[in-house]
Short mmCIF file of C-alpha atoms and ligand atoms in Angstrom, two decimals:
data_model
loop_
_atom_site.label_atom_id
_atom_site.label_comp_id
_atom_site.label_asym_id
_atom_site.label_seq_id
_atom_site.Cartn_x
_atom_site.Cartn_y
_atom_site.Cartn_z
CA UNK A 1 101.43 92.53 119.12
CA UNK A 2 101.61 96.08 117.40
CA UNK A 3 100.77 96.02 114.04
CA UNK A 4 101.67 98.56 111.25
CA UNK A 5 99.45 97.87 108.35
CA UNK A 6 100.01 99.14 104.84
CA UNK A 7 97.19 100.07 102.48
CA UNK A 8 97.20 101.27 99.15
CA UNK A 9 93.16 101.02 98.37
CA UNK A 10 89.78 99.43 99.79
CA UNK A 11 91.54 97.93 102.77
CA UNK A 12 89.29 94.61 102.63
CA UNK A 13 92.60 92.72 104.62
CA UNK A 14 92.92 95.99 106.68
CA UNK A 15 89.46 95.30 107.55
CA UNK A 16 89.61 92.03 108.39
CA UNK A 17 92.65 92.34 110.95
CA UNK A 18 90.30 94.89 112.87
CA UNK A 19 87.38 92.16 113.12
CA UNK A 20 89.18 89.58 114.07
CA UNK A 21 91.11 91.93 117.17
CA UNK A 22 87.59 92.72 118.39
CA UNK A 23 86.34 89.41 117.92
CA UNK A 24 89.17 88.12 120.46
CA UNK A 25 90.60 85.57 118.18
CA UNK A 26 93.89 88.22 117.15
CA UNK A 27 95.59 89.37 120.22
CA UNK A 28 97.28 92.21 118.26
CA UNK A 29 96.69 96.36 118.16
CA UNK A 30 96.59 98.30 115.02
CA UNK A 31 99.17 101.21 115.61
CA UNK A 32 98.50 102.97 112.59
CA UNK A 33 97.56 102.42 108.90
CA UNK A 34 99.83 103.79 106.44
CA UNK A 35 99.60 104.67 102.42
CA UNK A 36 101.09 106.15 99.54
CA UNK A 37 97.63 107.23 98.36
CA UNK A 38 95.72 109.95 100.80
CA UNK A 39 92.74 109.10 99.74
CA UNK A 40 92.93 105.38 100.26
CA UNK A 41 89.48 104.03 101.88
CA UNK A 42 91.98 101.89 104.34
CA UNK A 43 92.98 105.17 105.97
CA UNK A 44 89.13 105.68 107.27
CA UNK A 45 88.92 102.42 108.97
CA UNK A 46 90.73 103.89 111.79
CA UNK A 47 91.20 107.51 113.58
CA UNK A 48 92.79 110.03 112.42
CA UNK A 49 95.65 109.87 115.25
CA UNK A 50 96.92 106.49 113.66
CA UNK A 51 96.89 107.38 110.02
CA UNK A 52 99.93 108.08 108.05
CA UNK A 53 99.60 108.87 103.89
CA UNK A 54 101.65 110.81 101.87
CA UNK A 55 101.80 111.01 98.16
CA UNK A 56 105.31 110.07 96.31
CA UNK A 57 104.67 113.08 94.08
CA UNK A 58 105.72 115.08 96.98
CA UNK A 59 109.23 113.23 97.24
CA UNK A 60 111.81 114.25 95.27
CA UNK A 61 112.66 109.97 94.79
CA UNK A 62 111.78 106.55 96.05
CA UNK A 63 114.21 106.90 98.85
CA UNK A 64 112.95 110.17 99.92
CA UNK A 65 109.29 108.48 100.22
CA UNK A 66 111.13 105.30 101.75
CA UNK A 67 112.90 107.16 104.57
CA UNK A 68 109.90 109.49 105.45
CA UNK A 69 107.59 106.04 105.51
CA UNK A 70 110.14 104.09 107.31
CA UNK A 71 110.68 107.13 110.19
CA UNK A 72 106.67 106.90 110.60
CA UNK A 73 106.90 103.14 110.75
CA UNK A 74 109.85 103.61 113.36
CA UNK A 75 107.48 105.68 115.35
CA UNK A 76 104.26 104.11 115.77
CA UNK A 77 106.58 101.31 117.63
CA UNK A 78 104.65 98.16 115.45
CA UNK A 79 106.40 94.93 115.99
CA UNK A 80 105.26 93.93 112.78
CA UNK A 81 105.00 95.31 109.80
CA UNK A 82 101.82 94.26 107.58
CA UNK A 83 101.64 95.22 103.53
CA UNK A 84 97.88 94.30 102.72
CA UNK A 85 97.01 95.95 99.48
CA UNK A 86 99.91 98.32 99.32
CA UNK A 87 100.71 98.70 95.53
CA UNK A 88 104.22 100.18 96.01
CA UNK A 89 107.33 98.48 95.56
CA UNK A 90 109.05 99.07 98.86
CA UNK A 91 112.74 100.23 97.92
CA UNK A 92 115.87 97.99 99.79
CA UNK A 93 116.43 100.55 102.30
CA UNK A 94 113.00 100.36 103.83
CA UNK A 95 113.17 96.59 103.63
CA UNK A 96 116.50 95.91 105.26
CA UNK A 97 115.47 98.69 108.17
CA UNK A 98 112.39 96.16 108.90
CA UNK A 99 114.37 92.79 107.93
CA UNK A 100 112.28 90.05 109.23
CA UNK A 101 109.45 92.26 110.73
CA UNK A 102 107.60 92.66 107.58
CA UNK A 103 105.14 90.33 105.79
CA UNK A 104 102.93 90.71 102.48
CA UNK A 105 99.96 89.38 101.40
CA UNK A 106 100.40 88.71 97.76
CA UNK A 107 97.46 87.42 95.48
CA UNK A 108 99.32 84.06 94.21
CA UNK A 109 100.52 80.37 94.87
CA UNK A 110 104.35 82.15 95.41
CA UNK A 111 106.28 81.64 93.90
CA UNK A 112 104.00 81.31 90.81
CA UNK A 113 103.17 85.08 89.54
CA UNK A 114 105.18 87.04 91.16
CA UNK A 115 104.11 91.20 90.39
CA UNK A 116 100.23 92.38 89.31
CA UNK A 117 97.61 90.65 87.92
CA UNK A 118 97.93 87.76 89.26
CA UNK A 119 93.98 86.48 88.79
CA UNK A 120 94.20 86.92 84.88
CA UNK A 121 97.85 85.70 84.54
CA UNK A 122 96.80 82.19 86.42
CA UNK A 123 93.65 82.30 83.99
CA UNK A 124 96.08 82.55 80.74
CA UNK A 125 98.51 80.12 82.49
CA UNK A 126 95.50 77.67 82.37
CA UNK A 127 96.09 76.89 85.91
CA UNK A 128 93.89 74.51 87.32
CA UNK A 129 94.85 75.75 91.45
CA UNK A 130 95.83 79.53 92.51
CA UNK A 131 95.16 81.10 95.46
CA UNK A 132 97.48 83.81 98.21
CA UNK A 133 100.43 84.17 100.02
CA UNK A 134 101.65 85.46 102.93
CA UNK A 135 105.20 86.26 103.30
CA UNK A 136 107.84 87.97 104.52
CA UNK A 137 109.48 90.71 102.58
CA UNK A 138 112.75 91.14 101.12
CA UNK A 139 114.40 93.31 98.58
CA UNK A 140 113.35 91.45 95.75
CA UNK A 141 109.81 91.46 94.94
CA UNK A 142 107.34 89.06 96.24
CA UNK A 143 110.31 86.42 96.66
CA UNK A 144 110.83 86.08 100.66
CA UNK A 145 110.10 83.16 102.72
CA UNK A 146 106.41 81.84 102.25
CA UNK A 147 104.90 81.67 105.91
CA UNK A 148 101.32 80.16 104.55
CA UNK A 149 99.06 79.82 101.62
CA UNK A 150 95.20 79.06 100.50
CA UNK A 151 94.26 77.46 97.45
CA UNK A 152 91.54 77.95 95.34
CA UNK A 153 90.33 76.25 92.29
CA UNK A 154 90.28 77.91 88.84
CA UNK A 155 87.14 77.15 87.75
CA UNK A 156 85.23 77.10 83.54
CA UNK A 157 84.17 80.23 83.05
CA UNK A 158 86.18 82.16 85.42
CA UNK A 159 87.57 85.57 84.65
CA UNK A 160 89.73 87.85 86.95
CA UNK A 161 86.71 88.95 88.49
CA UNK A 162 85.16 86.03 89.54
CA UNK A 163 88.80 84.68 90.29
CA UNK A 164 89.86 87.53 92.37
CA UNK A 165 86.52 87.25 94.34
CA UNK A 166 87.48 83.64 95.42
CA UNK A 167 90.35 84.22 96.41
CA UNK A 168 90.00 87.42 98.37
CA UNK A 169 87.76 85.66 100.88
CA UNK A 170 90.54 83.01 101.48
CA UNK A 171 92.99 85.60 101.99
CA UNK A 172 91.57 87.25 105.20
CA UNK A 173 91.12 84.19 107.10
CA UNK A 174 94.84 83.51 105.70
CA UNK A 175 96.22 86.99 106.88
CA UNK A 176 94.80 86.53 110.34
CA UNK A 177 95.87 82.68 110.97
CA UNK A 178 99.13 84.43 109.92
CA UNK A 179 99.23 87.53 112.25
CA UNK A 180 98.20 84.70 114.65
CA UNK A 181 101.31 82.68 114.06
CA UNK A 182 103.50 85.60 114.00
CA UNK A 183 101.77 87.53 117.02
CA UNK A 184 102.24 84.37 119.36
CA UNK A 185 106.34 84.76 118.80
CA UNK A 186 107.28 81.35 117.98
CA UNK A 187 107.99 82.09 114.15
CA UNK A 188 110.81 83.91 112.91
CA UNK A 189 112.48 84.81 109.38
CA UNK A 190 116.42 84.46 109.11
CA UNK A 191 118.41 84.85 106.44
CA UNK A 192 114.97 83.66 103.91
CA UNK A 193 114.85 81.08 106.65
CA UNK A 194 111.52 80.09 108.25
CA UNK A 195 112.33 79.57 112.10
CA UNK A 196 109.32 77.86 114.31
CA UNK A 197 110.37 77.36 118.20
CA UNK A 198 114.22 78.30 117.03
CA UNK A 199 114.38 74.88 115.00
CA UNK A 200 114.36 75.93 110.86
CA UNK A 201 111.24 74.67 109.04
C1 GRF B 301 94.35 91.95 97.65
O1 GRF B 301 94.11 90.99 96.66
C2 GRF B 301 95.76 91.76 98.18
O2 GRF B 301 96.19 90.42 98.13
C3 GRF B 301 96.56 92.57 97.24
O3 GRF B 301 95.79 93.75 97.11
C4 GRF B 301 94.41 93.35 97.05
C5 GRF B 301 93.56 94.39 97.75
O4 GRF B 301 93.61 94.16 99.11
N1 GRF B 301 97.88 92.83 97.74
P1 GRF B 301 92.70 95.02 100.13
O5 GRF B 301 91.25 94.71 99.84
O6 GRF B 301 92.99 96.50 99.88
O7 GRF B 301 93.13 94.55 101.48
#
C-alpha cells in the first residue's frame, strides 16, 4: 500500500511506520510526507523527493492551503492517507476529496476528548483509563468511525507529561496494527460505517 503521511512536528508515528516497513511486518511504501510547518522534523525522516510542506501564511485561506495540499496528495498516488501529528484542521473539501482513504491518529479514548490536550483534559476529567485512536476522517473533527484503540491507565501522580509518554508508546504499535488492517484491503469506511470482508462491523 502507498501511504501519504501527514506531519505537523517530531514525527515519532511517522517514524514508526518507516521501522515497521523495513522490519517486514508493514507491507506498505511511504510516498511522501507532507506538513503545514517547513521545518517539521517529520519532513527529514525521508528524502527530499517525497517531501511536501508549505506554510498557510502563504495562502490567501484554508481552502487555498486545502486545494494546494490535496493536488500534492492527488499526486504522490497514496492509497491511504495517514494524519500522524498533523495539528491542522483539515477543511471539508480536502476531506470529502479523500472520503474513506484517510485515517488519524488522535491522542484519546474517541469519542472522549475530542480537539488538543487531550493528556491534561483526561487528568482533570479524573479518568481512571485513556489512551489513542485511530480513525478515519470526516468533516467534523476527530468524530469518524473508530477503526482501533489502546488503553492506558491514568495513574497517582501523573501529569500530561508522564501521561502523554504512556500513551505515545501505545500509539505506534496501534498505528501500525492499523496500517496493517487497512493495507491488507479487507476494511473499508462507508457512510461512518466500518466494513470488514464487505459485512458492516
Ligand atoms: C501524537 O500524540 C499524536 O497522537 C498526535 O500528535 C502527537 C505527536 O505525534 N496527533 P508525532 O510524534 O509527531 O507522530
Amino acid at each position: 500500500a502507498r501511504l501519504a503521511v501527514l506531519a505537523s512536528g517530531r514525527g515519532s508515528n511517522l517514524q514508526a511506520i518507516l521501522d515497521a516497513i523495513a522490519a517486514g511486518t508493514l507491507d506498505a511504501r511511504v510516498v511522501g510526507v507532507f506538513s503545514d510547518k517547513p521545518t517539521a522534523a517529520a519532513l527529514q525522516k525521508v528524502p527530499a523527493d517525497r517531501r511536501w510542506a508549505a506554510s498557510p501564511r502563504d495562502y490567501p485561506d484554508r481552502e487555498a492551503f486545502d486545494a494546494a495540499l490535496g493536488d500534492a496528495l492527488a499526486a504522490s498516488g497514496a492509497d491511504w492517507i495517514v494524519c500522524a501529528g498533523y495539528m491542522r484542521i483539515l477543511g471539508e473539501a480536502l476531506v470529502r476529496r479523500f472520503d474513506g482513504r484517510m485515517v488519524n491518529i488522535h491522542p484519546s479514548l474517541l469519542p472522549l476528548h475530542r480537539g488538543l490536550h487531550t493528556h491534561a483534559r483526561a487528568i482533570e476529567a479524573g479518568d481512571a483509563q485513556h489512551g489513542a485512536s485511530v480513525h478515519f476522517v470526516i468533516p467534523e473533527l476527530d468524530a469518524g468511525a473508530v477503526l482501533a484503540q489502546a488503553r492506558v491507565p491514568v495513574l497517582p501522580g501523573d501529569d500530561a507529561a508522564t501521561l502523554a509518554a504512556r500513551v505515545l508508546a501505545r500509539e505506534h504499535p496501534l498505528l501500525i496494527a492499523s496500517l496493517r488492517l487497512l493495507a491488507s484491503g479487507r476494511v473499508r469506511e462507508a457512510g461512518g460505517q466500518l466494513m470488514l470482508d464487505g459485512q458492516c462491523l
